[in-house]
Each structure stands twice: as C-alpha cells, then as structure tokens.
Amino acid sequence: MNSKQYKENFSKIFKSITNTMYKEKIGYVSEQEKYYILELEERLSALKELIIVLNDQFLSEEKNNNLYEKIMNDIFHTKLLQDKWWREMKTKYNFKFYENGKWMVNFDTNEVFLIIND
C-alpha cells in the first residue's frame, strides 16, 4: 500500500471510527513529524500483513517460526518508536491525555485528535 492509498484508507477509517467515539482536536504536528509517524504506521501495517501471509504452506515450520519471531520483534520495536514519538509530541505540544484515550493524526490536515472510547 502506497502513501496515497494509506491516507485514503486512513481517512475513511478515521471518519467511521471517530463518528462512534468522543474526539477532540488537540493540536497539530509539523509536516516532518507527520511523515515520520506515517512511516511508522505504514511499517506496522505492512508487518501485520506479513503475519497474515506467513501461514504460507511453502515455508517449513521452522522457517515460518523464525520469520514470525523476526516480524514480531520488528512490530515491538516499531511500536516502541511510535510510543516514543507520541511522548515527545505530548511534551512538545502539551497534548491532552486521558487514560482510556489515544491520539490520532489526520494525515490530510496534520490535526491531532484525542480519541476516547466510551
């Protein structure tokens, strides 16, 4: 999935998700910051797709398990980078936070929203 497709899919998902939850615009991020978190989001998406495809019968069980472990380690590392980025943005922009909430970037507008599950 390329950046344009990802943005289009994200916009659709963002609109459908945020219609059923409380959302509040809490700020903006720069273009550079947006592209960094977008890259991490795309990486996570690709890694999750790899896990789905991993059940390919052409790989031995050992190779399948080794690849699965590498993918899971990469997902873990990428999520750490993502969490670090959000902590830095929270500090830099003083973003509001709630325990059951999460932040989302609208990649079309660079707006950051606080999403709270009911």
JSON list of C-alpha atoms in Angstrom, two decimals:
[
{"chain": "A", "resi": 1, "resn": "MET", "atom": "CA", "xyz": [0.00, 0.00, 0.00]},
{"chain": "A", "resi": 2, "resn": "ASN", "atom": "CA", "xyz": [1.49, 3.32, -1.00]},
{"chain": "A", "resi": 3, "resn": "SER", "atom": "CA", "xyz": [1.21, 6.58, 0.95]},
{"chain": "A", "resi": 4, "resn": "LYS", "atom": "CA", "xyz": [-1.72, 7.88, -1.08]},
{"chain": "A", "resi": 5, "resn": "GLN", "atom": "CA", "xyz": [-3.72, 4.66, -0.63]},
{"chain": "A", "resi": 6, "resn": "TYR", "atom": "CA", "xyz": [-2.84, 4.60, 3.06]},
{"chain": "A", "resi": 7, "resn": "LYS", "atom": "CA", "xyz": [-4.04, 8.18, 3.51]},
{"chain": "A", "resi": 8, "resn": "GLU", "atom": "CA", "xyz": [-7.29, 7.44, 1.68]},
{"chain": "A", "resi": 9, "resn": "ASN", "atom": "CA", "xyz": [-7.93, 4.31, 3.75]},
{"chain": "A", "resi": 10, "resn": "PHE", "atom": "CA", "xyz": [-6.97, 6.10, 6.94]},
{"chain": "A", "resi": 11, "resn": "SER", "atom": "CA", "xyz": [-9.34, 8.97, 6.18]},
{"chain": "A", "resi": 12, "resn": "LYS", "atom": "CA", "xyz": [-12.24, 6.54, 5.66]},
{"chain": "A", "resi": 13, "resn": "ILE", "atom": "CA", "xyz": [-11.42, 4.56, 8.80]},
{"chain": "A", "resi": 14, "resn": "PHE", "atom": "CA", "xyz": [-10.80, 7.74, 10.80]},
{"chain": "A", "resi": 15, "resn": "LYS", "atom": "CA", "xyz": [-14.20, 9.13, 9.85]},
{"chain": "A", "resi": 16, "resn": "SER", "atom": "CA", "xyz": [-16.03, 5.89, 10.67]},
{"chain": "A", "resi": 17, "resn": "ILE", "atom": "CA", "xyz": [-14.21, 5.32, 13.97]},
{"chain": "A", "resi": 18, "resn": "THR", "atom": "CA", "xyz": [-14.45, 8.84, 15.24]},
{"chain": "A", "resi": 19, "resn": "ASN", "atom": "CA", "xyz": [-18.17, 9.05, 14.50]},
{"chain": "A", "resi": 20, "resn": "THR", "atom": "CA", "xyz": [-18.81, 6.50, 17.25]},
{"chain": "A", "resi": 21, "resn": "MET", "atom": "CA", "xyz": [-16.39, 7.85, 19.86]},
{"chain": "A", "resi": 22, "resn": "TYR", "atom": "CA", "xyz": [-15.62, 11.09, 21.60]},
{"chain": "A", "resi": 23, "resn": "LYS", "atom": "CA", "xyz": [-12.99, 13.05, 19.73]},
{"chain": "A", "resi": 24, "resn": "GLU", "atom": "CA", "xyz": [-11.38, 16.37, 20.39]},
{"chain": "A", "resi": 25, "resn": "LYS", "atom": "CA", "xyz": [-8.92, 18.24, 18.23]},
{"chain": "A", "resi": 26, "resn": "ILE", "atom": "CA", "xyz": [-5.98, 18.96, 20.50]},
{"chain": "A", "resi": 27, "resn": "GLY", "atom": "CA", "xyz": [-3.41, 20.39, 18.12]},
{"chain": "A", "resi": 28, "resn": "TYR", "atom": "CA", "xyz": [-1.27, 19.96, 15.04]},
{"chain": "A", "resi": 29, "resn": "VAL", "atom": "CA", "xyz": [2.04, 18.39, 14.10]},
{"chain": "A", "resi": 30, "resn": "SER", "atom": "CA", "xyz": [4.52, 19.64, 11.51]},
{"chain": "A", "resi": 31, "resn": "GLU", "atom": "CA", "xyz": [4.86, 18.11, 8.05]},
{"chain": "A", "resi": 32, "resn": "GLN", "atom": "CA", "xyz": [8.11, 16.41, 9.08]},
{"chain": "A", "resi": 33, "resn": "GLU", "atom": "CA", "xyz": [6.54, 15.00, 12.24]},
{"chain": "A", "resi": 34, "resn": "LYS", "atom": "CA", "xyz": [3.53, 13.80, 10.27]},
{"chain": "A", "resi": 35, "resn": "TYR", "atom": "CA", "xyz": [5.67, 11.96, 7.75]},
{"chain": "A", "resi": 36, "resn": "TYR", "atom": "CA", "xyz": [7.68, 10.28, 10.49]},
{"chain": "A", "resi": 37, "resn": "ILE", "atom": "CA", "xyz": [4.60, 8.85, 12.23]},
{"chain": "A", "resi": 38, "resn": "LEU", "atom": "CA", "xyz": [3.04, 7.99, 8.87]},
{"chain": "A", "resi": 39, "resn": "GLU", "atom": "CA", "xyz": [6.13, 5.96, 8.03]},
{"chain": "A", "resi": 40, "resn": "LEU", "atom": "CA", "xyz": [5.81, 4.08, 11.32]},
{"chain": "A", "resi": 41, "resn": "GLU", "atom": "CA", "xyz": [2.08, 3.48, 10.72]},
{"chain": "A", "resi": 42, "resn": "GLU", "atom": "CA", "xyz": [2.80, 2.13, 7.24]},
{"chain": "A", "resi": 43, "resn": "ARG", "atom": "CA", "xyz": [5.52, -0.12, 8.60]},
{"chain": "A", "resi": 44, "resn": "LEU", "atom": "CA", "xyz": [3.19, -1.57, 11.24]},
{"chain": "A", "resi": 45, "resn": "SER", "atom": "CA", "xyz": [0.52, -2.13, 8.62]},
{"chain": "A", "resi": 46, "resn": "ALA", "atom": "CA", "xyz": [2.97, -3.94, 6.35]},
{"chain": "A", "resi": 47, "resn": "LEU", "atom": "CA", "xyz": [4.26, -6.10, 9.21]},
{"chain": "A", "resi": 48, "resn": "LYS", "atom": "CA", "xyz": [0.72, -7.07, 10.17]},
{"chain": "A", "resi": 49, "resn": "GLU", "atom": "CA", "xyz": [0.05, -8.04, 6.55]},
{"chain": "A", "resi": 50, "resn": "LEU", "atom": "CA", "xyz": [3.19, -10.18, 6.59]},
{"chain": "A", "resi": 51, "resn": "ILE", "atom": "CA", "xyz": [1.87, -12.10, 9.60]},
{"chain": "A", "resi": 52, "resn": "ILE", "atom": "CA", "xyz": [-1.35, -12.82, 7.73]},
{"chain": "A", "resi": 53, "resn": "VAL", "atom": "CA", "xyz": [0.60, -14.12, 4.74]},
{"chain": "A", "resi": 54, "resn": "LEU", "atom": "CA", "xyz": [3.00, -16.03, 6.96]},
{"chain": "A", "resi": 55, "resn": "ASN", "atom": "CA", "xyz": [0.84, -19.13, 7.04]},
{"chain": "A", "resi": 56, "resn": "ASP", "atom": "CA", "xyz": [2.12, -19.93, 3.55]},
{"chain": "A", "resi": 57, "resn": "GLN", "atom": "CA", "xyz": [2.44, -23.67, 3.11]},
{"chain": "A", "resi": 58, "resn": "PHE", "atom": "CA", "xyz": [5.64, -23.26, 1.08]},
{"chain": "A", "resi": 59, "resn": "LEU", "atom": "CA", "xyz": [7.71, -22.49, 4.17]},
{"chain": "A", "resi": 60, "resn": "SER", "atom": "CA", "xyz": [8.86, -25.12, 6.60]},
{"chain": "A", "resi": 61, "resn": "GLU", "atom": "CA", "xyz": [7.53, -24.81, 10.13]},
{"chain": "A", "resi": 62, "resn": "GLU", "atom": "CA", "xyz": [11.00, -23.82, 11.36]},
{"chain": "A", "resi": 63, "resn": "LYS", "atom": "CA", "xyz": [11.38, -21.05, 8.76]},
{"chain": "A", "resi": 64, "resn": "ASN", "atom": "CA", "xyz": [7.83, -19.95, 9.43]},
{"chain": "A", "resi": 65, "resn": "ASN", "atom": "CA", "xyz": [8.51, -19.69, 13.18]},
{"chain": "A", "resi": 66, "resn": "ASN", "atom": "CA", "xyz": [11.81, -17.85, 12.62]},
{"chain": "A", "resi": 67, "resn": "LEU", "atom": "CA", "xyz": [10.17, -15.35, 10.30]},
{"chain": "A", "resi": 68, "resn": "TYR", "atom": "CA", "xyz": [7.25, -14.91, 12.69]},
{"chain": "A", "resi": 69, "resn": "GLU", "atom": "CA", "xyz": [9.67, -14.15, 15.53]},
{"chain": "A", "resi": 70, "resn": "LYS", "atom": "CA", "xyz": [11.54, -11.58, 13.41]},
{"chain": "A", "resi": 71, "resn": "ILE", "atom": "CA", "xyz": [8.29, -9.90, 12.39]},
{"chain": "A", "resi": 72, "resn": "MET", "atom": "CA", "xyz": [7.04, -9.77, 15.98]},
{"chain": "A", "resi": 73, "resn": "ASN", "atom": "CA", "xyz": [10.36, -8.26, 17.12]},
{"chain": "A", "resi": 74, "resn": "ASP", "atom": "CA", "xyz": [10.09, -5.65, 14.38]},
{"chain": "A", "resi": 75, "resn": "ILE", "atom": "CA", "xyz": [6.50, -4.87, 15.39]},
{"chain": "A", "resi": 76, "resn": "PHE", "atom": "CA", "xyz": [7.60, -4.49, 19.01]},
{"chain": "A", "resi": 77, "resn": "HIS", "atom": "CA", "xyz": [10.48, -2.18, 18.03]},
{"chain": "A", "resi": 78, "resn": "THR", "atom": "CA", "xyz": [8.25, -0.10, 15.74]},
{"chain": "A", "resi": 79, "resn": "LYS", "atom": "CA", "xyz": [5.62, 0.28, 18.45]},
{"chain": "A", "resi": 80, "resn": "LEU", "atom": "CA", "xyz": [8.35, 1.45, 20.84]},
{"chain": "A", "resi": 81, "resn": "LEU", "atom": "CA", "xyz": [9.37, 4.10, 18.30]},
{"chain": "A", "resi": 82, "resn": "GLN", "atom": "CA", "xyz": [5.73, 5.08, 17.88]},
{"chain": "A", "resi": 83, "resn": "ASP", "atom": "CA", "xyz": [5.22, 5.39, 21.64]},
{"chain": "A", "resi": 84, "resn": "LYS", "atom": "CA", "xyz": [8.42, 7.44, 21.94]},
{"chain": "A", "resi": 85, "resn": "TRP", "atom": "CA", "xyz": [7.22, 9.78, 19.17]},
{"chain": "A", "resi": 86, "resn": "TRP", "atom": "CA", "xyz": [3.86, 10.30, 20.90]},
{"chain": "A", "resi": 87, "resn": "ARG", "atom": "CA", "xyz": [5.59, 11.01, 24.24]},
{"chain": "A", "resi": 88, "resn": "GLU", "atom": "CA", "xyz": [7.80, 13.58, 22.51]},
{"chain": "A", "resi": 89, "resn": "MET", "atom": "CA", "xyz": [4.79, 15.20, 20.82]},
{"chain": "A", "resi": 90, "resn": "LYS", "atom": "CA", "xyz": [2.86, 15.23, 24.12]},
{"chain": "A", "resi": 91, "resn": "THR", "atom": "CA", "xyz": [5.74, 17.06, 25.76]},
{"chain": "A", "resi": 92, "resn": "LYS", "atom": "CA", "xyz": [6.46, 19.40, 22.87]},
{"chain": "A", "resi": 93, "resn": "TYR", "atom": "CA", "xyz": [2.85, 20.42, 22.22]},
{"chain": "A", "resi": 94, "resn": "ASN", "atom": "CA", "xyz": [1.39, 19.73, 25.68]},
{"chain": "A", "resi": 95, "resn": "PHE", "atom": "CA", "xyz": [-1.22, 17.37, 24.22]},
{"chain": "A", "resi": 96, "resn": "LYS", "atom": "CA", "xyz": [-4.13, 16.48, 26.47]},
{"chain": "A", "resi": 97, "resn": "PHE", "atom": "CA", "xyz": [-4.24, 12.85, 27.59]},
{"chain": "A", "resi": 98, "resn": "TYR", "atom": "CA", "xyz": [-6.81, 10.51, 29.17]},
{"chain": "A", "resi": 99, "resn": "GLU", "atom": "CA", "xyz": [-6.11, 7.03, 30.48]},
{"chain": "A", "resi": 100, "resn": "ASN", "atom": "CA", "xyz": [-8.52, 5.30, 28.07]},
{"chain": "A", "resi": 101, "resn": "GLY", "atom": "CA", "xyz": [-7.74, 7.66, 25.21]},
{"chain": "A", "resi": 102, "resn": "LYS", "atom": "CA", "xyz": [-5.38, 7.59, 22.30]},
{"chain": "A", "resi": 103, "resn": "TRP", "atom": "CA", "xyz": [-4.09, 10.14, 19.84]},
{"chain": "A", "resi": 104, "resn": "MET", "atom": "CA", "xyz": [-4.58, 10.04, 16.10]},
{"chain": "A", "resi": 105, "resn": "VAL", "atom": "CA", "xyz": [-3.13, 12.20, 13.35]},
{"chain": "A", "resi": 106, "resn": "ASN", "atom": "CA", "xyz": [-5.29, 13.18, 10.41]},
{"chain": "A", "resi": 107, "resn": "PHE", "atom": "CA", "xyz": [-2.66, 12.91, 7.67]},
{"chain": "A", "resi": 108, "resn": "ASP", "atom": "CA", "xyz": [-4.62, 15.20, 5.35]},
{"chain": "A", "resi": 109, "resn": "THR", "atom": "CA", "xyz": [-4.67, 18.16, 7.76]},
{"chain": "A", "resi": 110, "resn": "ASN", "atom": "CA", "xyz": [-1.89, 17.39, 10.29]},
{"chain": "A", "resi": 111, "resn": "GLU", "atom": "CA", "xyz": [-4.50, 17.76, 13.05]},
{"chain": "A", "resi": 112, "resn": "VAL", "atom": "CA", "xyz": [-4.09, 15.63, 16.14]},
{"chain": "A", "resi": 113, "resn": "PHE", "atom": "CA", "xyz": [-7.19, 14.27, 17.82]},
{"chain": "A", "resi": 114, "resn": "LEU", "atom": "CA", "xyz": [-7.69, 12.74, 21.22]},
{"chain": "A", "resi": 115, "resn": "ILE", "atom": "CA", "xyz": [-9.98, 9.73, 20.82]},
{"chain": "A", "resi": 116, "resn": "ILE", "atom": "CA", "xyz": [-11.71, 8.39, 23.92]},
{"chain": "A", "resi": 117, "resn": "ASN", "atom": "CA", "xyz": [-13.56, 5.08, 23.92]},
{"chain": "A", "resi": 118, "resn": "ASP", "atom": "CA", "xyz": [-16.92, 5.15, 25.61]}
]
